[in-house]
Each structure stands twice: as structure tokens, then as C-alpha cells.
Amino acid sequence: MGTIINVALPKGRLGEKVYKMFEQAGYGCDDIFNGRKLVFENKEAGVRYFWVKPSDVPIYVERGAADVGACGRDILLEYEPNVYELRDLGTGICRMVVAAPKGFRDESEYPLRVATKFVNIAQDFYSSKGRDIDIIKLNGSIEIAPILGLSDVIVDLVETGNTLRANDLEVYEEIMDISTRLITNKSGYNFKSAAINRLLERL
Ligand code: PRP
């Protein structure tokens, strides 16, 4: 029997885009968007997909439950998992930014109150500038924080800018460009390098 590559895909729009790249490369799977099932396999193509929470993708790959996974650069920088980047998939392109209410200026002598999901990225960014901050860790809908006065600014991802505009916020500073990376772990790659290299060629 041929090798099966186990692929961790982030649930949601991004994972669907990545799956379509795999499908076009000859790794399609029937009914993969069907209902609540989480594991899909195509033995002939030599592939098995798992739908997982986006921030969990590197955990599956790091521990070898998945041989490869698709994961944003934001997650790799935030959690620093022990994985290898095989390729920039060139999708999921967005920016990590500091955003604030229109007209905001960081002129206070107090620690800047920063709401974010990306605590480490925010901390690294501000410590490189020597600016003291007070981090407020949130898990979603970050844009609400400055509206309610919970924070001065947010550190978050911006793609179209629609969410910022709809909430009267604007980009205050750029932190970095983000895109989706195909990742693997050392032992999985060593063990299945022929199959993974074939996948890379076809993608
Ligand atoms: C992300 C991000 C922004 C939004 C940016 O949120 O956190 O809120 O997308 O996209 P835009 O610039 O195109 O409007 P996501 O949908 O992942 O949900 P979240 O609230 O859980 O972060």
C-alpha cells in the first residue's frame, strides 16, 4: 500500500482555499465540505485530511499526528512551534497591524493598553521600540476593545480593512506581512519525504 500523507487543514475559509490548491494538484477527497465530519481520506491519492482549529494546526504537526499542515505566519511567530516551513502557499495574505480609533496619537507617558490575540507578537513589537505596554489578551472581536475604552489600540490582522472601517478604527502602524505556510515536522518529513516532495512538486 502507498504512503498516506496526513494533512491538518485550518477550519474555515482559508482552509477551504488551501484544500482547493491540494485538489487541483490531484489530492481531492469526496464530500470534504460535508457536514460535521472532521477526517477525510482518499487512499488512491495517498492523502488524509483533518479539519482542525487554525491555531491548533502546528500542534498536530509538531507532535506528528499530521505530516504537513497549513498555517498562517502569525501563528508560527506567536507560538514558535518546533516545525519546518516547506513553502509559502501565497494565500491568506494579510497584515499584522496596530490599529486605533481615528486620530489616535501615542503620546501618553502611561503604558499603552494593547488588546490582542497575539500577545507575543505585540510584546516583541513594542519591546523593540522600548514602549511599555499593558497587554489585554482577548480571543476574538478585538476591534471592540478600543470602542469600549478597554484598550488604547489593538494588534490584529487586517485583510480588506472592512472590519476596521466598520468600527471607526484605522491602521496606526504596520507590524508585518502575513501569508499561509505549509509546515512539516522533521521525523514526518524524513519518513515520508518522497510522498511529501511529490506533493510539493504538484502544488
Ligand atoms: C480577522 C481579524 C479581523 C478581520 C480582518 O478576524 O481578526 O477581525 O479578520 O479582516 P478584514 O480586514 O478583511 O475585515 P476573524 O474573522 O478571523 O475572527 P476573530 O474575530 O475571531 O479574530
mmCIF file of C-alpha atoms and ligand atoms in Angstrom:
data_model
loop_
_atom_site.group_PDB
_atom_site.id
_atom_site.type_symbol
_atom_site.label_atom_id
_atom_site.label_comp_id
_atom_site.label_asym_id
_atom_site.label_seq_id
_atom_site.Cartn_x
_atom_site.Cartn_y
_atom_site.Cartn_z
ATOM 1 C CA MET A 1 0.000 0.000 0.000
ATOM 2 C CA GLY A 2 1.231 3.511 -0.812
ATOM 3 C CA THR A 3 2.123 6.198 1.688
ATOM 4 C CA ILE A 4 -0.710 8.319 3.075
ATOM 5 C CA ILE A 5 0.136 11.965 3.827
ATOM 6 C CA ASN A 6 -1.807 13.291 6.817
ATOM 7 C CA VAL A 7 -2.737 16.939 6.300
ATOM 8 C CA ALA A 8 -4.016 19.292 9.021
ATOM 9 C CA LEU A 9 -6.223 21.968 7.458
ATOM 10 C CA PRO A 10 -7.445 25.054 9.331
ATOM 11 C CA LYS A 11 -11.246 25.024 9.554
ATOM 12 C CA GLY A 12 -12.799 27.960 7.704
ATOM 13 C CA ARG A 13 -12.339 29.984 4.542
ATOM 14 C CA LEU A 14 -8.555 29.778 4.499
ATOM 15 C CA GLY A 15 -8.520 26.003 4.888
ATOM 16 C CA GLU A 16 -11.032 25.683 2.055
ATOM 17 C CA LYS A 17 -8.744 27.723 -0.219
ATOM 18 C CA VAL A 18 -5.766 25.570 0.721
ATOM 19 C CA TYR A 19 -7.779 22.388 0.171
ATOM 20 C CA LYS A 20 -8.654 23.608 -3.332
ATOM 21 C CA MET A 21 -4.942 24.002 -4.106
ATOM 22 C CA PHE A 22 -4.407 20.408 -2.998
ATOM 23 C CA GLU A 23 -7.414 19.237 -5.020
ATOM 24 C CA GLN A 24 -6.049 20.887 -8.169
ATOM 25 C CA ALA A 25 -2.744 19.156 -7.529
ATOM 26 C CA GLY A 26 -4.522 15.781 -7.650
ATOM 27 C CA TYR A 27 -5.260 15.285 -3.939
ATOM 28 C CA GLY A 28 -9.036 15.660 -3.961
ATOM 29 C CA CYS A 29 -11.373 13.971 -1.482
ATOM 30 C CA ASP A 30 -15.138 13.434 -1.903
ATOM 31 C CA ASP A 31 -17.551 15.356 0.333
ATOM 32 C CA ILE A 32 -14.801 17.155 2.224
ATOM 33 C CA PHE A 33 -17.039 20.159 2.942
ATOM 34 C CA ASN A 34 -19.825 17.861 4.028
ATOM 35 C CA GLY A 35 -21.386 18.369 7.447
ATOM 36 C CA ARG A 36 -19.588 17.821 10.694
ATOM 37 C CA LYS A 37 -17.175 15.063 9.783
ATOM 38 C CA LEU A 38 -13.562 16.025 10.523
ATOM 39 C CA VAL A 39 -11.445 13.341 8.830
ATOM 40 C CA PHE A 40 -11.470 12.588 5.089
ATOM 41 C CA GLU A 41 -9.332 10.143 3.182
ATOM 42 C CA ASN A 42 -8.535 9.330 -0.436
ATOM 43 C CA LYS A 43 -6.398 6.184 -0.377
ATOM 44 C CA GLU A 44 -5.737 6.219 -4.135
ATOM 45 C CA ALA A 45 -4.387 9.767 -3.985
ATOM 46 C CA GLY A 46 -2.477 8.942 -0.791
ATOM 47 C CA VAL A 47 -3.943 11.680 1.385
ATOM 48 C CA ARG A 48 -5.947 12.089 4.593
ATOM 49 C CA TYR A 49 -7.251 15.486 5.734
ATOM 50 C CA PHE A 50 -8.197 16.683 9.240
ATOM 51 C CA TRP A 51 -10.133 19.889 9.836
ATOM 52 C CA VAL A 52 -8.761 21.499 12.988
ATOM 53 C CA LYS A 53 -8.903 24.882 14.723
ATOM 54 C CA PRO A 54 -6.403 27.139 12.885
ATOM 55 C CA SER A 55 -4.214 27.802 15.934
ATOM 56 C CA ASP A 56 -4.049 24.041 16.622
ATOM 57 C CA VAL A 57 -2.543 23.153 13.212
ATOM 58 C CA PRO A 58 1.095 23.410 14.423
ATOM 59 C CA ILE A 59 0.319 21.268 17.484
ATOM 60 C CA TYR A 60 -0.820 18.372 15.266
ATOM 61 C CA VAL A 61 2.222 18.797 13.040
ATOM 62 C CA GLU A 62 4.717 19.259 15.880
ATOM 63 C CA ARG A 63 3.570 16.049 17.555
ATOM 64 C CA GLY A 64 3.473 14.078 14.316
ATOM 65 C CA ALA A 65 -0.297 13.489 14.227
ATOM 66 C CA ALA A 66 -0.196 15.325 10.892
ATOM 67 C CA ASP A 67 2.709 15.115 8.420
ATOM 68 C CA VAL A 68 2.004 18.543 6.968
ATOM 69 C CA GLY A 69 -0.301 21.434 7.807
ATOM 70 C CA ALA A 70 -1.345 24.830 6.522
ATOM 71 C CA CYS A 71 -0.762 27.606 8.988
ATOM 72 C CA GLY A 72 -0.538 31.408 8.991
ATOM 73 C CA ARG A 73 2.812 33.043 9.675
ATOM 74 C CA ASP A 74 1.062 34.872 12.535
ATOM 75 C CA ILE A 75 0.506 31.578 14.362
ATOM 76 C CA LEU A 76 4.085 30.414 13.734
ATOM 77 C CA LEU A 77 5.518 33.650 15.161
ATOM 78 C CA GLU A 78 3.132 33.741 18.093
ATOM 79 C CA TYR A 79 3.572 30.147 19.290
ATOM 80 C CA GLU A 80 7.032 29.301 17.868
ATOM 81 C CA PRO A 81 6.206 25.609 17.337
ATOM 82 C CA ASN A 82 9.023 23.200 16.531
ATOM 83 C CA VAL A 83 8.116 22.766 12.839
ATOM 84 C CA TYR A 84 9.706 23.433 9.452
ATOM 85 C CA GLU A 85 8.318 25.629 6.744
ATOM 86 C CA LEU A 86 8.164 23.813 3.426
ATOM 87 C CA ARG A 87 6.610 26.549 1.343
ATOM 88 C CA ASP A 88 4.836 29.882 1.312
ATOM 89 C CA LEU A 89 1.441 28.922 -0.137
ATOM 90 C CA GLY A 90 0.879 32.511 -1.292
ATOM 91 C CA THR A 91 -2.664 32.598 0.071
ATOM 92 C CA GLY A 92 -4.209 34.061 3.208
ATOM 93 C CA ILE A 93 -2.297 37.253 2.553
ATOM 94 C CA CYS A 94 -2.907 39.942 5.147
ATOM 95 C CA ARG A 95 -1.037 42.278 7.526
ATOM 96 C CA MET A 96 -0.442 42.339 11.266
ATOM 97 C CA VAL A 97 -1.022 45.920 12.359
ATOM 98 C CA VAL A 98 -1.567 48.227 15.275
ATOM 99 C CA ALA A 99 -4.987 49.826 14.828
ATOM 100 C CA ALA A 100 -6.612 52.604 16.826
ATOM 101 C CA PRO A 101 -9.583 54.978 16.798
ATOM 102 C CA LYS A 102 -9.215 57.617 14.076
ATOM 103 C CA GLY A 103 -6.867 60.410 15.070
ATOM 104 C CA PHE A 104 -5.230 58.499 17.943
ATOM 105 C CA ARG A 105 -1.651 59.522 18.861
ATOM 106 C CA ASP A 106 0.518 57.528 21.261
ATOM 107 C CA GLU A 107 1.665 60.454 23.367
ATOM 108 C CA SER A 108 0.816 59.308 26.871
ATOM 109 C CA GLU A 109 3.510 58.587 29.461
ATOM 110 C CA TYR A 110 1.488 55.626 30.770
ATOM 111 C CA PRO A 111 1.850 52.079 29.480
ATOM 112 C CA LEU A 112 -0.086 51.721 26.236
ATOM 113 C CA ARG A 113 -3.093 49.418 26.668
ATOM 114 C CA VAL A 114 -2.973 46.882 23.834
ATOM 115 C CA ALA A 115 -5.776 44.371 23.206
ATOM 116 C CA THR A 116 -4.836 41.356 21.092
ATOM 117 C CA LYS A 117 -4.938 37.627 20.480
ATOM 118 C CA PHE A 118 -1.231 37.840 19.562
ATOM 119 C CA VAL A 119 0.386 38.567 22.904
ATOM 120 C CA ASN A 120 3.944 37.573 21.948
ATOM 121 C CA ILE A 121 3.931 39.387 18.607
ATOM 122 C CA ALA A 122 2.622 42.539 20.305
ATOM 123 C CA GLN A 123 5.131 42.288 23.155
ATOM 124 C CA ASP A 124 8.074 41.793 20.737
ATOM 125 C CA PHE A 125 6.963 44.710 18.583
ATOM 126 C CA TYR A 126 6.685 47.159 21.470
ATOM 127 C CA SER A 127 9.786 45.983 23.315
ATOM 128 C CA SER A 128 11.811 46.570 20.129
ATOM 129 C CA LYS A 129 10.554 50.170 20.281
ATOM 130 C CA GLY A 130 11.151 50.437 24.025
ATOM 131 C CA ARG A 131 7.485 51.247 24.668
ATOM 132 C CA ASP A 132 5.872 49.924 27.857
ATOM 133 C CA ILE A 133 2.549 48.229 27.322
ATOM 134 C CA ASP A 134 -0.271 46.708 29.281
ATOM 135 C CA ILE A 135 -1.422 43.635 27.340
ATOM 136 C CA ILE A 136 -5.093 42.680 27.342
ATOM 137 C CA LYS A 137 -5.444 39.183 25.912
ATOM 138 C CA LEU A 138 -8.716 38.624 24.019
ATOM 139 C CA ASN A 139 -9.847 35.679 21.915
ATOM 140 C CA GLY A 140 -11.826 37.393 19.142
ATOM 141 C CA SER A 141 -13.780 40.526 18.139
ATOM 142 C CA ILE A 142 -10.700 42.505 19.170
ATOM 143 C CA GLU A 143 -11.993 45.628 17.407
ATOM 144 C CA ILE A 144 -14.495 46.214 20.204
ATOM 145 C CA ALA A 145 -11.820 46.859 22.833
ATOM 146 C CA PRO A 146 -10.908 50.477 21.931
ATOM 147 C CA ILE A 147 -14.555 51.323 21.240
ATOM 148 C CA LEU A 148 -15.451 50.409 24.807
ATOM 149 C CA GLY A 149 -12.330 52.023 26.259
ATOM 150 C CA LEU A 150 -10.923 48.664 27.315
ATOM 151 C CA SER A 151 -7.712 49.401 25.379
ATOM 152 C CA ASP A 152 -5.988 52.282 23.550
ATOM 153 C CA VAL A 153 -5.048 50.212 20.499
ATOM 154 C CA ILE A 154 -5.341 46.689 19.115
ATOM 155 C CA VAL A 155 -2.803 44.409 17.443
ATOM 156 C CA ASP A 156 -4.667 42.315 14.900
ATOM 157 C CA LEU A 157 -4.808 41.004 11.348
ATOM 158 C CA VAL A 158 -6.177 43.181 8.575
ATOM 159 C CA GLU A 159 -7.104 41.799 5.197
ATOM 160 C CA THR A 160 -9.574 44.065 3.385
ATOM 161 C CA GLY A 161 -9.766 46.675 6.162
ATOM 162 C CA ASN A 162 -13.567 46.334 6.219
ATOM 163 C CA THR A 163 -13.708 45.371 9.898
ATOM 164 C CA LEU A 164 -11.603 48.382 10.914
ATOM 165 C CA ARG A 165 -13.676 50.785 8.797
ATOM 166 C CA ALA A 166 -16.958 49.402 10.105
ATOM 167 C CA ASN A 167 -15.763 50.114 13.638
ATOM 168 C CA ASP A 168 -14.225 53.589 13.027
ATOM 169 C CA LEU A 169 -10.687 52.331 13.511
ATOM 170 C CA GLU A 170 -7.649 52.871 11.279
ATOM 171 C CA VAL A 171 -4.213 51.355 10.836
ATOM 172 C CA TYR A 172 -1.791 53.198 13.121
ATOM 173 C CA GLU A 173 1.377 51.171 12.457
ATOM 174 C CA GLU A 174 2.324 48.179 10.310
ATOM 175 C CA ILE A 175 3.984 45.261 12.069
ATOM 176 C CA MET A 176 4.487 42.598 9.386
ATOM 177 C CA ASP A 177 3.136 40.880 6.278
ATOM 178 C CA ILE A 178 1.449 37.526 6.796
ATOM 179 C CA SER A 179 0.731 34.603 4.470
ATOM 180 C CA THR A 180 -0.054 30.915 4.831
ATOM 181 C CA ARG A 181 2.820 28.453 5.098
ATOM 182 C CA LEU A 182 2.926 24.712 4.511
ATOM 183 C CA ILE A 183 4.674 23.202 7.530
ATOM 184 C CA THR A 184 6.038 19.775 8.449
ATOM 185 C CA ASN A 185 7.980 18.137 11.286
ATOM 186 C CA LYS A 186 11.416 16.652 10.952
ATOM 187 C CA SER A 187 10.587 12.987 11.577
ATOM 188 C CA GLY A 188 7.410 13.038 9.465
ATOM 189 C CA TYR A 189 9.339 14.623 6.634
ATOM 190 C CA ASN A 190 12.214 12.134 6.873
ATOM 191 C CA PHE A 191 9.809 9.211 6.963
ATOM 192 C CA LYS A 192 7.604 10.365 4.071
ATOM 193 C CA SER A 193 9.964 12.630 2.128
ATOM 194 C CA ALA A 194 9.262 11.000 -1.255
ATOM 195 C CA ALA A 195 5.492 11.453 -0.919
ATOM 196 C CA ILE A 196 5.827 14.977 0.505
ATOM 197 C CA ASN A 197 8.237 16.024 -2.255
ATOM 198 C CA ARG A 198 5.797 14.707 -4.856
ATOM 199 C CA LEU A 199 3.053 16.770 -3.231
ATOM 200 C CA LEU A 200 5.286 19.880 -3.308
ATOM 201 C CA GLU A 201 6.071 19.375 -6.992
ATOM 202 C CA ARG A 202 2.406 19.063 -7.878
ATOM 203 C CA LEU A 203 1.224 22.025 -5.827
HETATM 204 C C1 PRP B 1 -9.948 38.540 11.364
HETATM 205 C C2 PRP B 1 -9.238 39.683 12.075
HETATM 206 C C3 PRP B 1 -10.127 40.855 11.783
HETATM 207 C C4 PRP B 1 -10.663 40.554 10.403
HETATM 208 C C5 PRP B 1 -9.910 41.335 9.378
HETATM 209 O O1 PRP B 1 -10.944 38.089 12.200
HETATM 210 O O2 PRP B 1 -9.117 39.408 13.454
HETATM 211 O O3 PRP B 1 -11.160 40.960 12.720
HETATM 212 O O4 PRP B 1 -10.471 39.135 10.185
HETATM 213 O O5 PRP B 1 -10.421 41.159 8.091
HETATM 214 P P1 PRP B 1 -10.820 42.400 7.156
HETATM 215 O O6 PRP B 1 -9.703 43.389 7.194
HETATM 216 O O7 PRP B 1 -10.979 41.784 5.789
HETATM 217 O O8 PRP B 1 -12.102 42.954 7.675
HETATM 218 P P2 PRP B 1 -11.606 36.659 12.090
HETATM 219 O O9 PRP B 1 -12.676 36.683 11.056
HETATM 220 O O10 PRP B 1 -10.538 35.630 11.880
HETATM 221 O O11 PRP B 1 -12.298 36.495 13.522
HETATM 222 P P3 PRP B 1 -11.798 36.815 15.014
HETATM 223 O O12 PRP B 1 -12.724 37.890 15.484
HETATM 224 O O13 PRP B 1 -12.014 35.526 15.728
HETATM 225 O O14 PRP B 1 -10.370 37.251 15.023
#
